[in-house]
Short mmCIF file of C-alpha atoms (C1' of nucleotides) in Angstrom, two decimals:
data_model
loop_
_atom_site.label_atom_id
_atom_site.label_comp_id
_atom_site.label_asym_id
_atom_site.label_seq_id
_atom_site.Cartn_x
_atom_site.Cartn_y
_atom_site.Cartn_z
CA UNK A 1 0.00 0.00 0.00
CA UNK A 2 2.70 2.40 -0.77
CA UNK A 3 2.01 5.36 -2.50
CA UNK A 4 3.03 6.93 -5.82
CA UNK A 5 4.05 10.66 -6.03
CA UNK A 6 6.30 13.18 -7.38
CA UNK A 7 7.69 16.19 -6.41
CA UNK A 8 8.06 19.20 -9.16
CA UNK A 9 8.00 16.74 -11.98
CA UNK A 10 8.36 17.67 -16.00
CA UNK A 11 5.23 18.36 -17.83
CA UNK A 12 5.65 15.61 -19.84
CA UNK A 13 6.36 12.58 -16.72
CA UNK A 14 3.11 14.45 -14.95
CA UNK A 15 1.39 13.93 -18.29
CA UNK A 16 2.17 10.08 -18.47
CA UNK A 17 1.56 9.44 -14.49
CA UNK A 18 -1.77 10.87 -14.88
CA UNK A 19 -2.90 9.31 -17.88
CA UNK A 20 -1.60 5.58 -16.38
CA UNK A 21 -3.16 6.22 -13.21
CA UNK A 22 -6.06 8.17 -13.38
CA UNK A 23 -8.83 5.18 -13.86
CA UNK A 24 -7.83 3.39 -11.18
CA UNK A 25 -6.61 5.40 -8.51
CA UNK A 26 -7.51 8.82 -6.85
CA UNK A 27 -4.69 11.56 -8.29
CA UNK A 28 -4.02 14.71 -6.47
CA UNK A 29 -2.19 17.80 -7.93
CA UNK A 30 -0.80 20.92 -6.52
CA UNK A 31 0.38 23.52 -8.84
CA UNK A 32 0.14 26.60 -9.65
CA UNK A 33 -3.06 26.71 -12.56
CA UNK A 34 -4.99 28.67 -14.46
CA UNK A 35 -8.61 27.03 -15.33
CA UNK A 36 -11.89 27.49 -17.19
CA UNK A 37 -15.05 26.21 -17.47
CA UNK A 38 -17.60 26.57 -20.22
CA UNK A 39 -20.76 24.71 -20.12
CA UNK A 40 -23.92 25.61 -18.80
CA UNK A 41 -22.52 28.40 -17.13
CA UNK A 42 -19.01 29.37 -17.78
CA UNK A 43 -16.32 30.83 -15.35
CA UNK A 44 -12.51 31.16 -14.80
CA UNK A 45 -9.51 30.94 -12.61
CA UNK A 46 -6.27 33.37 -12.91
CA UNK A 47 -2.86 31.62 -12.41
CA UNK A 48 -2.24 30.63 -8.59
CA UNK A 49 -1.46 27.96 -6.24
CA UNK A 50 -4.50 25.17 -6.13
CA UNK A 51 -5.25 21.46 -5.73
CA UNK A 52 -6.73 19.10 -8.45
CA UNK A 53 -8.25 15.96 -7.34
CA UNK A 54 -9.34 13.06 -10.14
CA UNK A 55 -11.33 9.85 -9.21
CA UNK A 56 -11.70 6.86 -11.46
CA UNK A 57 -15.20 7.46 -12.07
CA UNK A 58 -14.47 10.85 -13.83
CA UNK A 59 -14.76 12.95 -11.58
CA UNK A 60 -12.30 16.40 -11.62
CA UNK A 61 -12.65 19.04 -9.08
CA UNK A 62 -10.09 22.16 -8.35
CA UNK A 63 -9.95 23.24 -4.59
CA UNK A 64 -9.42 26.66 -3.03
CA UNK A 65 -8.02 27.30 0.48
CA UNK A 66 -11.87 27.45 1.64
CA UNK A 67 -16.01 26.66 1.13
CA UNK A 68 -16.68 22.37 1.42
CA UNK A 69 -16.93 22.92 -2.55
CA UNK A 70 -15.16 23.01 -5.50
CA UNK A 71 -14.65 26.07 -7.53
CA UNK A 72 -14.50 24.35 -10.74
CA UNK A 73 -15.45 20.67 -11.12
CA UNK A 74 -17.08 17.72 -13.25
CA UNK A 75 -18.96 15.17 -11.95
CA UNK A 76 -18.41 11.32 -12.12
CA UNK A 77 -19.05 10.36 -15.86
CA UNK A 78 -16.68 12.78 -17.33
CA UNK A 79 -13.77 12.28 -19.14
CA UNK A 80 -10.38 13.73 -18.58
CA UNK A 81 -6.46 13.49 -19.72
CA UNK A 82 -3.81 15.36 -19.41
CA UNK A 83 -1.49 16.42 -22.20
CA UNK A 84 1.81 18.19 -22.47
CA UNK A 85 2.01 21.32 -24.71
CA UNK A 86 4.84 23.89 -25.26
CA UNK A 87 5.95 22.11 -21.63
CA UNK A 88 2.80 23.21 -20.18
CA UNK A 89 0.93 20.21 -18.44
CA UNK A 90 -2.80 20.78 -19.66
CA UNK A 91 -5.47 18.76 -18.17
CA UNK A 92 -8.59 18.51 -20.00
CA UNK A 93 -12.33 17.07 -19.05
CA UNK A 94 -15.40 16.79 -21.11
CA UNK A 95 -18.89 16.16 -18.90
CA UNK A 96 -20.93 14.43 -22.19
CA UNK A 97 -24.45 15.48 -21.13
CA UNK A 98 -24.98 18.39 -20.85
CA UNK A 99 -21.68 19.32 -22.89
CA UNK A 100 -19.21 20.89 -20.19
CA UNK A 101 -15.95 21.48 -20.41
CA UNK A 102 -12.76 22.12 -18.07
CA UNK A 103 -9.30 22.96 -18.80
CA UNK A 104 -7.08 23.32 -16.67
CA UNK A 105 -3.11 24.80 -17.29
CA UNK A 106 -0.54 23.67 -15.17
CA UNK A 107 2.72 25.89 -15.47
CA UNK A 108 4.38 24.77 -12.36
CA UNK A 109 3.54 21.55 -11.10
CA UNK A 110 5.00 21.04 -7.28
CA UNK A 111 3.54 17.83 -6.41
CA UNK A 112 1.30 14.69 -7.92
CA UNK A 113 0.31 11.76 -6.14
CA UNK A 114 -2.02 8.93 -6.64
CA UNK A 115 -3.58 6.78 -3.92
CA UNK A 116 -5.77 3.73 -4.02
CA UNK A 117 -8.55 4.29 -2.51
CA UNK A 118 -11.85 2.07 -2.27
CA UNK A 119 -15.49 2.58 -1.87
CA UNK A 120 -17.51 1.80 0.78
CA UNK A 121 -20.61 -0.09 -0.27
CA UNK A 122 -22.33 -0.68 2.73
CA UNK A 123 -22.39 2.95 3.59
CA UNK A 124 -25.50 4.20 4.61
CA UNK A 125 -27.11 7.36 6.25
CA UNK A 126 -28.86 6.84 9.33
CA UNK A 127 -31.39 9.43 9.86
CA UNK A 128 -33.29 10.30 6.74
CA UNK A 129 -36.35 10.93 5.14
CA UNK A 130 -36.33 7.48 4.41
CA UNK A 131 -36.20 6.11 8.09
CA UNK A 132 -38.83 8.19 9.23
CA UNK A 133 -40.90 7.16 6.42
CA UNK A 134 -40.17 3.40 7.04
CA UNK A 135 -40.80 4.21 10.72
CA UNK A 136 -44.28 6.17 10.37
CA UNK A 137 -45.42 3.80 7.92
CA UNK A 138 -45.42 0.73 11.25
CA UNK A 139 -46.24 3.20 13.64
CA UNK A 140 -49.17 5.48 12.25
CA UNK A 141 -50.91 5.81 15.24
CA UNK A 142 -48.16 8.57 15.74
CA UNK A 143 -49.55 10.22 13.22
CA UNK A 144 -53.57 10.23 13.96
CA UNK A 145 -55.32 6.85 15.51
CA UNK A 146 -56.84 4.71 12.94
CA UNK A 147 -55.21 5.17 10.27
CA UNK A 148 -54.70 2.26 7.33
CA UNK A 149 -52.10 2.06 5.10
CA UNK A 150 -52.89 2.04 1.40
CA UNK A 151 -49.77 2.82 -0.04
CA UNK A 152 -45.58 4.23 0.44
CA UNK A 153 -44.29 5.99 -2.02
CA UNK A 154 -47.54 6.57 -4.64
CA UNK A 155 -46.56 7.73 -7.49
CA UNK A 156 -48.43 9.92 -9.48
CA UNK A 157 -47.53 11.90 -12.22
CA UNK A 158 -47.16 15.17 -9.72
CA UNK A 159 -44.31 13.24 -7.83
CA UNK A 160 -44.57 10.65 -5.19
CA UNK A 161 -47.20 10.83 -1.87
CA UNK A 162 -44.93 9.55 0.94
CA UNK A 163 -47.57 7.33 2.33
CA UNK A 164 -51.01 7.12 1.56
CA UNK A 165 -53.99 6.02 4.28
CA UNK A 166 -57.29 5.80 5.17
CA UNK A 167 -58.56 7.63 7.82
CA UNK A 168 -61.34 5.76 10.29
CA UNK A 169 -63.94 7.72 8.73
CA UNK A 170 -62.55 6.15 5.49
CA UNK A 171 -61.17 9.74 4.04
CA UNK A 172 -58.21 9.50 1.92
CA UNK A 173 -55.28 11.21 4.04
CA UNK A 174 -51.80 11.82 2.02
CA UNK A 175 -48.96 12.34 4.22
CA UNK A 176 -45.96 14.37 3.57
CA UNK A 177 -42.71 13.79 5.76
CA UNK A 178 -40.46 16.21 6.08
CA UNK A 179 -37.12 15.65 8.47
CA UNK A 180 -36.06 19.14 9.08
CA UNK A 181 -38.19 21.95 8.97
CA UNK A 182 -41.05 22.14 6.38
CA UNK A 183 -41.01 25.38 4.53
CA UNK A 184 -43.43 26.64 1.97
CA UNK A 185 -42.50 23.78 -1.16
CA UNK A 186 -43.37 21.29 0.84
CA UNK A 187 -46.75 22.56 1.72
CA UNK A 188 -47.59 23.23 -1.81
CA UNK A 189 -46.16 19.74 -2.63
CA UNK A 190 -48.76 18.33 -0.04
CA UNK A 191 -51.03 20.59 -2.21
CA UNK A 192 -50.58 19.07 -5.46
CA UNK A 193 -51.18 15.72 -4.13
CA UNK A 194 -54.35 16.62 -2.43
CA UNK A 195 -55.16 17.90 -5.95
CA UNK A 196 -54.33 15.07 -7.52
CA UNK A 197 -56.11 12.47 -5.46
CA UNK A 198 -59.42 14.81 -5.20
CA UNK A 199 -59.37 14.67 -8.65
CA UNK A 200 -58.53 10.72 -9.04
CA UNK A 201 -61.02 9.52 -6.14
CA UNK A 202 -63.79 12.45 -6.81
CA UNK A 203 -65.99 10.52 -4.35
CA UNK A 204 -63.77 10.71 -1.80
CA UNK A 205 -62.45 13.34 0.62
CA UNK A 206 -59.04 13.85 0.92
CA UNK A 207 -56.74 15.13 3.58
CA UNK A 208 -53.47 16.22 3.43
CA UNK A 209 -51.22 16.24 6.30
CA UNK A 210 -47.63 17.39 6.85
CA UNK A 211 -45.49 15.74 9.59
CA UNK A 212 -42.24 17.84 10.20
CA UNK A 213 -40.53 18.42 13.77
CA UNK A 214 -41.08 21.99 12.31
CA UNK A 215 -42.62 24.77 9.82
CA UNK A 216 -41.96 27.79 9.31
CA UNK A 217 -44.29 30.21 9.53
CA UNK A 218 -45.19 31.34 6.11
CA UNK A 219 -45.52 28.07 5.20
CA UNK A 220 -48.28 27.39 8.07
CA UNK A 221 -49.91 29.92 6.63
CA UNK A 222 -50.12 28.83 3.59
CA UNK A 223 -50.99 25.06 4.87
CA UNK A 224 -54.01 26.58 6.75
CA UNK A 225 -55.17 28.69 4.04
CA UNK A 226 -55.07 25.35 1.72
CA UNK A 227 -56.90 23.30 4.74
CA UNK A 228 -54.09 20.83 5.36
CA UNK A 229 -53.04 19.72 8.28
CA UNK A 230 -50.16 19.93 10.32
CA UNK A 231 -48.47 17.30 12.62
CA UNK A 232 -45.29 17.89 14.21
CA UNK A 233 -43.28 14.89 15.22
CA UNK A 234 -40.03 14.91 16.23
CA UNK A 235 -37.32 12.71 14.50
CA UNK A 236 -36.17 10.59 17.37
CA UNK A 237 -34.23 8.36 14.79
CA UNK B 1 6.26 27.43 -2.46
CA UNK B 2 7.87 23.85 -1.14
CA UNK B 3 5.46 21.42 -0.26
CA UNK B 4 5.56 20.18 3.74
CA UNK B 5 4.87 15.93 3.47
CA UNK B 6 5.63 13.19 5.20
CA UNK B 7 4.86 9.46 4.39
CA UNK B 8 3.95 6.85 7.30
CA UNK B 9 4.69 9.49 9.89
CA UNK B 10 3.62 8.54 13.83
CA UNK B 11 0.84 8.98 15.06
CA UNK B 12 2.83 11.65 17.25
CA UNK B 13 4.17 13.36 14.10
CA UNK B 14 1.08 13.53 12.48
CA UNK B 15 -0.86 15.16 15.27
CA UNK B 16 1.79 17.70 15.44
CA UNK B 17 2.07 17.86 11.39
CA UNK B 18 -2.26 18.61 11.59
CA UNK B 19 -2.21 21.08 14.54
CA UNK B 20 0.24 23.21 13.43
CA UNK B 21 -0.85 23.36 10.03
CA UNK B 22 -4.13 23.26 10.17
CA UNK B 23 -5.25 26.97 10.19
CA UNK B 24 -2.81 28.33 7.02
CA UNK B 25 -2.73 25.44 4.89
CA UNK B 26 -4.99 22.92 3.05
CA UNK B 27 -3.97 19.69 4.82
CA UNK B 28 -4.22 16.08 2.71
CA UNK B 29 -4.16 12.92 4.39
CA UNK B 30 -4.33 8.94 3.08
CA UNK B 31 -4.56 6.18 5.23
CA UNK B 32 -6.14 3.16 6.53
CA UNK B 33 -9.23 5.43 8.52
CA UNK B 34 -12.37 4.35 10.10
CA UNK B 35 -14.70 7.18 10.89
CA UNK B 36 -18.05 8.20 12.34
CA UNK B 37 -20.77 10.98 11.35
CA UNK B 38 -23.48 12.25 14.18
CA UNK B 39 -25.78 15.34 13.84
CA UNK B 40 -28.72 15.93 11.53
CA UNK B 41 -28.02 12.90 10.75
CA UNK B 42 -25.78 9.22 11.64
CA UNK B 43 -23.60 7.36 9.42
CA UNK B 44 -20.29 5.35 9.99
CA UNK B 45 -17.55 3.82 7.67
CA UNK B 46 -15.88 0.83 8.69
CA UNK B 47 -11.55 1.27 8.11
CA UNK B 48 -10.33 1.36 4.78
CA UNK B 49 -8.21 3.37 2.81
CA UNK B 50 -9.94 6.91 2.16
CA UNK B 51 -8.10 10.47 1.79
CA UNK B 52 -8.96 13.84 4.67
CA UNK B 53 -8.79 16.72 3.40
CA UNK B 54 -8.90 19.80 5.56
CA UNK B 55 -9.16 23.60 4.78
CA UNK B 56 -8.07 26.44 6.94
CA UNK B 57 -11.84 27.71 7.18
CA UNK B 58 -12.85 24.11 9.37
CA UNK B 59 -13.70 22.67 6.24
CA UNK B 60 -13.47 18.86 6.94
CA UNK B 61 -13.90 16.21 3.92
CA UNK B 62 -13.65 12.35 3.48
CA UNK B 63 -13.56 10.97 -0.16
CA UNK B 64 -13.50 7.95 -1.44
CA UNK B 65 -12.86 6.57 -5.46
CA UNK B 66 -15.87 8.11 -6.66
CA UNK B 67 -18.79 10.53 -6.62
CA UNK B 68 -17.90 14.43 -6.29
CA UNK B 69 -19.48 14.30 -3.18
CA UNK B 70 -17.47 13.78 0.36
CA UNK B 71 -18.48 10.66 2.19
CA UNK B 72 -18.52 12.24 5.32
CA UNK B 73 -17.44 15.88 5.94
CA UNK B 74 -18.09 19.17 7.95
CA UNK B 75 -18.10 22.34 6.49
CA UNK B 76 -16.35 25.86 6.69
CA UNK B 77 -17.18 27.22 10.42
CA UNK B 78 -16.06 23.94 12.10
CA UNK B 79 -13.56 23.60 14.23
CA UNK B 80 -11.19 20.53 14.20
CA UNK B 81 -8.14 19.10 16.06
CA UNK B 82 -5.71 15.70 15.98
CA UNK B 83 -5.10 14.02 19.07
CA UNK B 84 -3.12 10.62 19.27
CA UNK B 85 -4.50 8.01 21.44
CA UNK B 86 -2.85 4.37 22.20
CA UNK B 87 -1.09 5.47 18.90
CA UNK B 88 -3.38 5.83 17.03
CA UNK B 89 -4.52 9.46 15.25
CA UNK B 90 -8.20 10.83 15.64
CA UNK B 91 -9.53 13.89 13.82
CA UNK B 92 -11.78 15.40 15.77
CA UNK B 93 -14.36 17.30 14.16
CA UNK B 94 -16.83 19.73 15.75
CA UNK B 95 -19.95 22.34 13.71
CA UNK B 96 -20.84 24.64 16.00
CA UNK B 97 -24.46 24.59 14.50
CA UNK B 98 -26.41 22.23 13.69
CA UNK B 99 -24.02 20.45 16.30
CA UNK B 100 -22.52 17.83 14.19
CA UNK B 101 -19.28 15.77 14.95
CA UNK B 102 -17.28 13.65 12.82
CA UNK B 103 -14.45 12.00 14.14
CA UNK B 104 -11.54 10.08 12.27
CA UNK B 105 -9.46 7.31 13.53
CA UNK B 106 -6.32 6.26 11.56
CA UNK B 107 -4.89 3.40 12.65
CA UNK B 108 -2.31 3.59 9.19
CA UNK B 109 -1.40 6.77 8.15
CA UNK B 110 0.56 6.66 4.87
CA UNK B 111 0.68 9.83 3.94
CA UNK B 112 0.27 13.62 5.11
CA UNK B 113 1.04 16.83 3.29
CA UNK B 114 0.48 20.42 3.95
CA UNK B 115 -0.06 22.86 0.92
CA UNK B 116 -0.41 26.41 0.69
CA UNK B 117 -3.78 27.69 -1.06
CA UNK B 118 -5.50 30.65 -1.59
CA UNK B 119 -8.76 31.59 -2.63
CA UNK B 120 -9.97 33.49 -5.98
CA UNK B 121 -11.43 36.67 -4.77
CA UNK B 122 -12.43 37.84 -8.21
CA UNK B 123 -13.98 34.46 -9.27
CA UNK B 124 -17.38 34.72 -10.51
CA UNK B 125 -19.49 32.34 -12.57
CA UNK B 126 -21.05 33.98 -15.32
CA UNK B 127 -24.65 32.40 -16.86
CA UNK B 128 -26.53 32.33 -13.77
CA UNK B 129 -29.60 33.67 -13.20
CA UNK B 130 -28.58 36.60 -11.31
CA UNK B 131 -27.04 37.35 -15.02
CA UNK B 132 -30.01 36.71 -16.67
CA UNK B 133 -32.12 38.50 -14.65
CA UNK B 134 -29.53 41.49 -15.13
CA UNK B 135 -29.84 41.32 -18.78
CA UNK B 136 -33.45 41.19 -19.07
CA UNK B 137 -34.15 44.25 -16.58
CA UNK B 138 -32.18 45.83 -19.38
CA UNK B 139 -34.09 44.24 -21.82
CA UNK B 140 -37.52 43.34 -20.90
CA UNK B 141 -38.94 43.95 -24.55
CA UNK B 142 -37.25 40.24 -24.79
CA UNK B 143 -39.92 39.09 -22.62
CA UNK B 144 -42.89 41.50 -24.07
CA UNK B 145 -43.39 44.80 -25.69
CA UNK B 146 -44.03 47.55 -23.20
CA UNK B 147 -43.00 45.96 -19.60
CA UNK B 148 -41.60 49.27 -17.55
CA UNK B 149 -39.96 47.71 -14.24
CA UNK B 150 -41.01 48.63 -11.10
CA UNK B 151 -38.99 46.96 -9.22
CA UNK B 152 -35.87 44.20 -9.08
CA UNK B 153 -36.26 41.61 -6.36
CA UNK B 154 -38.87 42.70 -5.07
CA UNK B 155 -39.12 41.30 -1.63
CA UNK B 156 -42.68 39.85 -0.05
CA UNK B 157 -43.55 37.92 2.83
CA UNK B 158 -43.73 34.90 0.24
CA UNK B 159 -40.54 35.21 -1.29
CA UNK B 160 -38.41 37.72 -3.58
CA UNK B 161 -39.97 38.25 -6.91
CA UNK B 162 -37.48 38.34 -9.87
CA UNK B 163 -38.81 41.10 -11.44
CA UNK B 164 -41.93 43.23 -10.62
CA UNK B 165 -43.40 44.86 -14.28
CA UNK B 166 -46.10 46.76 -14.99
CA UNK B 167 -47.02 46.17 -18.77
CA UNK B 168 -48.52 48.91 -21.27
CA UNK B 169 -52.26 47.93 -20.05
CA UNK B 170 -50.98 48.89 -16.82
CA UNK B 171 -51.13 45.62 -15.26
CA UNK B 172 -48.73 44.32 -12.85
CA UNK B 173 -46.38 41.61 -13.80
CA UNK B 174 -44.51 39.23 -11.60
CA UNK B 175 -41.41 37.99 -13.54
CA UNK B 176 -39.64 34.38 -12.59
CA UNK B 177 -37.30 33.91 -14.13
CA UNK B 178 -35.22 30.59 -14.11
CA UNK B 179 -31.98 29.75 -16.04
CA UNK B 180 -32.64 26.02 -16.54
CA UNK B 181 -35.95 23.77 -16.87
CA UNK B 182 -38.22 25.07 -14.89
CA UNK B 183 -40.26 22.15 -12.90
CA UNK B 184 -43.38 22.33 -10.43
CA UNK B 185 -42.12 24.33 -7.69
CA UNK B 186 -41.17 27.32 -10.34
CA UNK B 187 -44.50 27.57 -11.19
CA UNK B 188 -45.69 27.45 -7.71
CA UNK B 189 -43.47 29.94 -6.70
CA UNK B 190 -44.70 32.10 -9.17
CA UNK B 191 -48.08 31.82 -8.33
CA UNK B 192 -47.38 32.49 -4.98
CA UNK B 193 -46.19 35.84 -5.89
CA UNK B 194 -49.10 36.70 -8.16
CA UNK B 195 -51.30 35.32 -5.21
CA UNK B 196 -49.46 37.93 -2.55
CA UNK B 197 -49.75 40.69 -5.22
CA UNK B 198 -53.13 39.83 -6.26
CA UNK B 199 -53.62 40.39 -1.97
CA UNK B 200 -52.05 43.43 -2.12
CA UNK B 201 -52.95 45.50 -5.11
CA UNK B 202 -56.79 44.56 -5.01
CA UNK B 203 -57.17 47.12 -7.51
CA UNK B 204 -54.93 45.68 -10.19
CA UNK B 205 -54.96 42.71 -12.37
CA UNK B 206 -51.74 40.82 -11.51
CA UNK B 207 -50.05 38.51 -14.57
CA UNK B 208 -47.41 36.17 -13.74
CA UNK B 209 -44.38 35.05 -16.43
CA UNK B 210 -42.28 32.34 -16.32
CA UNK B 211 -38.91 32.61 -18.04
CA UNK B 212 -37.31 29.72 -18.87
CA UNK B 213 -35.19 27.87 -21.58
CA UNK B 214 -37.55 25.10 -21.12
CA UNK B 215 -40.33 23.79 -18.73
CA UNK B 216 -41.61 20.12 -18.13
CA UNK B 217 -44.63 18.87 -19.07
CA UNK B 218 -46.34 18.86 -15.76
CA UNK B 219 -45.07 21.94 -14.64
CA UNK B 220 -46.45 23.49 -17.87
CA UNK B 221 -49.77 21.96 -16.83
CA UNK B 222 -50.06 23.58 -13.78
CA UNK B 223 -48.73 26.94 -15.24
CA UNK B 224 -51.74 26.53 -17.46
CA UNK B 225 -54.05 25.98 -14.99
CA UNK B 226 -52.97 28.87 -12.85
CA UNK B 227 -53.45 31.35 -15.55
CA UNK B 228 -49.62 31.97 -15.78
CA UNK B 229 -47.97 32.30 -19.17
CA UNK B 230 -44.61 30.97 -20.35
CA UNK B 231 -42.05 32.94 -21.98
CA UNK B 232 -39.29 30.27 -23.57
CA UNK B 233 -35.74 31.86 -23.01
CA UNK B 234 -32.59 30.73 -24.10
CA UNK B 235 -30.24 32.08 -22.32
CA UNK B 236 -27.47 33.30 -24.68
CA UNK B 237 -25.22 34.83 -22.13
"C1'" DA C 1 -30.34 33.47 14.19
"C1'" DA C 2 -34.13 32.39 11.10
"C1'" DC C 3 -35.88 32.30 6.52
"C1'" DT C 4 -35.83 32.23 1.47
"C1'" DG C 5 -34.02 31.04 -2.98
"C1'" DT C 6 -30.13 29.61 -6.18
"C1'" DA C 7 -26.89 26.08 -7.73
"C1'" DT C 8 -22.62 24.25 -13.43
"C1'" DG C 9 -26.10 21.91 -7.37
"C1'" DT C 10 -25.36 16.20 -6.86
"C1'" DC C 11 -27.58 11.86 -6.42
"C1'" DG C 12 -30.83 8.19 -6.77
"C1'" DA C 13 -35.19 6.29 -8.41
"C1'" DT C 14 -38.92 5.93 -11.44
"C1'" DC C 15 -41.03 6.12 -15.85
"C1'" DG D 1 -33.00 9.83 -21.44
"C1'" DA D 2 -36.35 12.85 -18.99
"C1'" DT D 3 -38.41 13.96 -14.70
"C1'" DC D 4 -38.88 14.33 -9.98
"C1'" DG D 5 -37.70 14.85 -5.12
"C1'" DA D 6 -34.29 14.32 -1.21
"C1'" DC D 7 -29.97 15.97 0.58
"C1'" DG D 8 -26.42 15.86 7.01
"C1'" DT D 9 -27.42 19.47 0.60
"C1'" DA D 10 -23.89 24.18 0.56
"C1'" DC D 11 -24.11 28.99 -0.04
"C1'" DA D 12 -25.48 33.91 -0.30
"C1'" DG D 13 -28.52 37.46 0.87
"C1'" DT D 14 -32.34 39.69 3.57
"C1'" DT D 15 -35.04 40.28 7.72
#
DNA sequence: AACTGTATGTCGATC
DNA sequence: GATCGACGTACAGTT
């Protein structure tokens, strides 16, 4: 597990560690670069000091000294290689849809590496919408008493109801989950599906009710001017 | 501009390496690292070989081969340290708020360099809507003959409105503009607006636009229903 | 600090 | 491939 790196290599040995490495192992650059991007929006970088990091699944992002993101990037599914031109490392990526480009100009290269690095496929988020969904849907009671499941995750062409029920007067009742505070989307989200079923099941009633651990307050209003229904539950996940 | 590194420091070493370096330099790790997320939300990776990267603002990041996005991280306002424990390193990783916490053992430590970074004051995207929304204020005979403006983000109680017209039958106009597809919640959002205004200026008919390169289906459905009208944009900037 | 909206959002799932 | 919604979204701006 040792790793590979160079320190103030030639243009032209950069060129060929990157192109050997870069679909199997994670390459990091520091130079001094000069970068653009042109694609759905466009922007550049002057000359200065930065770090490029590639992954095997395409993926090319330039760091600054701050923010959690890049300031220039493609996502996994790109393309890149580097190429050596009037000694000038030049590293170039194409994103295939939508068209995006990045090109990045390495005058003064002061370090590459490339580690192997793996993926962890058993990773998984404790916590999310998901859990509370799973959780609600076995303990609805929470919720209101008497409530019957009909359905998690119905889709409909306006997007997907969370979990659908019956109520013990046998209404309809769509539920919405939010984890973190509900703002005003997710109130007219709970909106459309109201719609939706009302007009699906026209002899029916149907509720709509939003379970957050929170709203906000425009967004109650808007929830009580639509006649939905509020529940607040806190994620004890 | 020399490059500070070390490869399979101690544990020792590395603490010191991280400490010292940790608020003037972007600091890169690889090693063998297990680590632990808990805050909004839990997740944990078992050990493996995975790369820290940390930024003089707090910004803490794990990555693994693939996706742009960190496995686990904590962003710019956190606060971290390395301690070494029965030889072993631990990152310690603290937000203030939400309070989240990540923390990073590393068992094997192959690899730790410090680099010196800045940050692109002058960097600016150029395409986004804020440009768009520029260039039509300055052109809003693009969108339809006669719109005076009245106002640029014009702020409500529901939300900022793009732009606020008043066209040559002296009707108001809410203006959303939106430099990609716009889906569902554009179109709610714009009839929220043209609901508030509608509220507010009882004496005046209130239109709402949409500006858009493009729109989906069921978002052009609703728009339909709501009275709103579409204005197809490319954006050409 | 809370709230709202944008993003080259990214990512995953469904159709 | 298009569409939709969740995300520990991050991030900037206004109240």
């Amino acid at each position: 597990m040792s790793i590979d790196y160079i320190l103030e290599p030639s243009p032209d040995y950069a060129c060929k560690f990157i192109n050997t490495k870069k679909s199997s192992q994670v390459i990091i650059l520091y130079g001094n670069l000069s970068a653009k991007y042109e694609g759905r929006a466009r922007a550049e970088l002057e000359l200065a000091p930065r770090i490029v990091i590639t992954k095997p699944d395409g993926t090319l992002m330039i760091h600054e000294s701050s923010k959690r993101e890049p300031v220039i990037w493609n996502p996994p599914g790109s393309t890149f290689y580097a190429l050596s031109e009037y000694g000038i490392l030049i590293i170039k990526s194409v994103r295939p849809s939508p068209k995006e480009y990045v090109t990045i100009e390495v005058p003064v290269i002061h370090f590459i590496g490339a580690f192997n690095v793996g993926v962890s496929k058993s990773y998984k988020v404790h916590g999310s919408e998901e859990d509370l969904r799973n959780y609600l849907m076995n303990n609805l009671h929470i919720v209101e008493d008497g409530l019957k499941l009909i359905s998690k995750e119905y889709h409909t062409q306006v997007g997907s109801i969370d979990l659908l029920c019956e109520d013990k007067n046998g209404n309809y009742v769509a539920i919405e989950i939010k984890r973190a505070q509900a703002g005003p989307e997710a109130v007219h989200q709970l909106k459309r599906y109201v719609e939706y079923l009302s007009n699906k099941f026209q002899n029916k009633k149907i509720r709509g009710i939003l379970v957050a651990p929170d709203i906000s307050a425009s967004a109650f209003k808007y929830l009580r001017s639509y006649g939905l229904e509020f529940r607040r539950l806190r994620s004890t996940i």
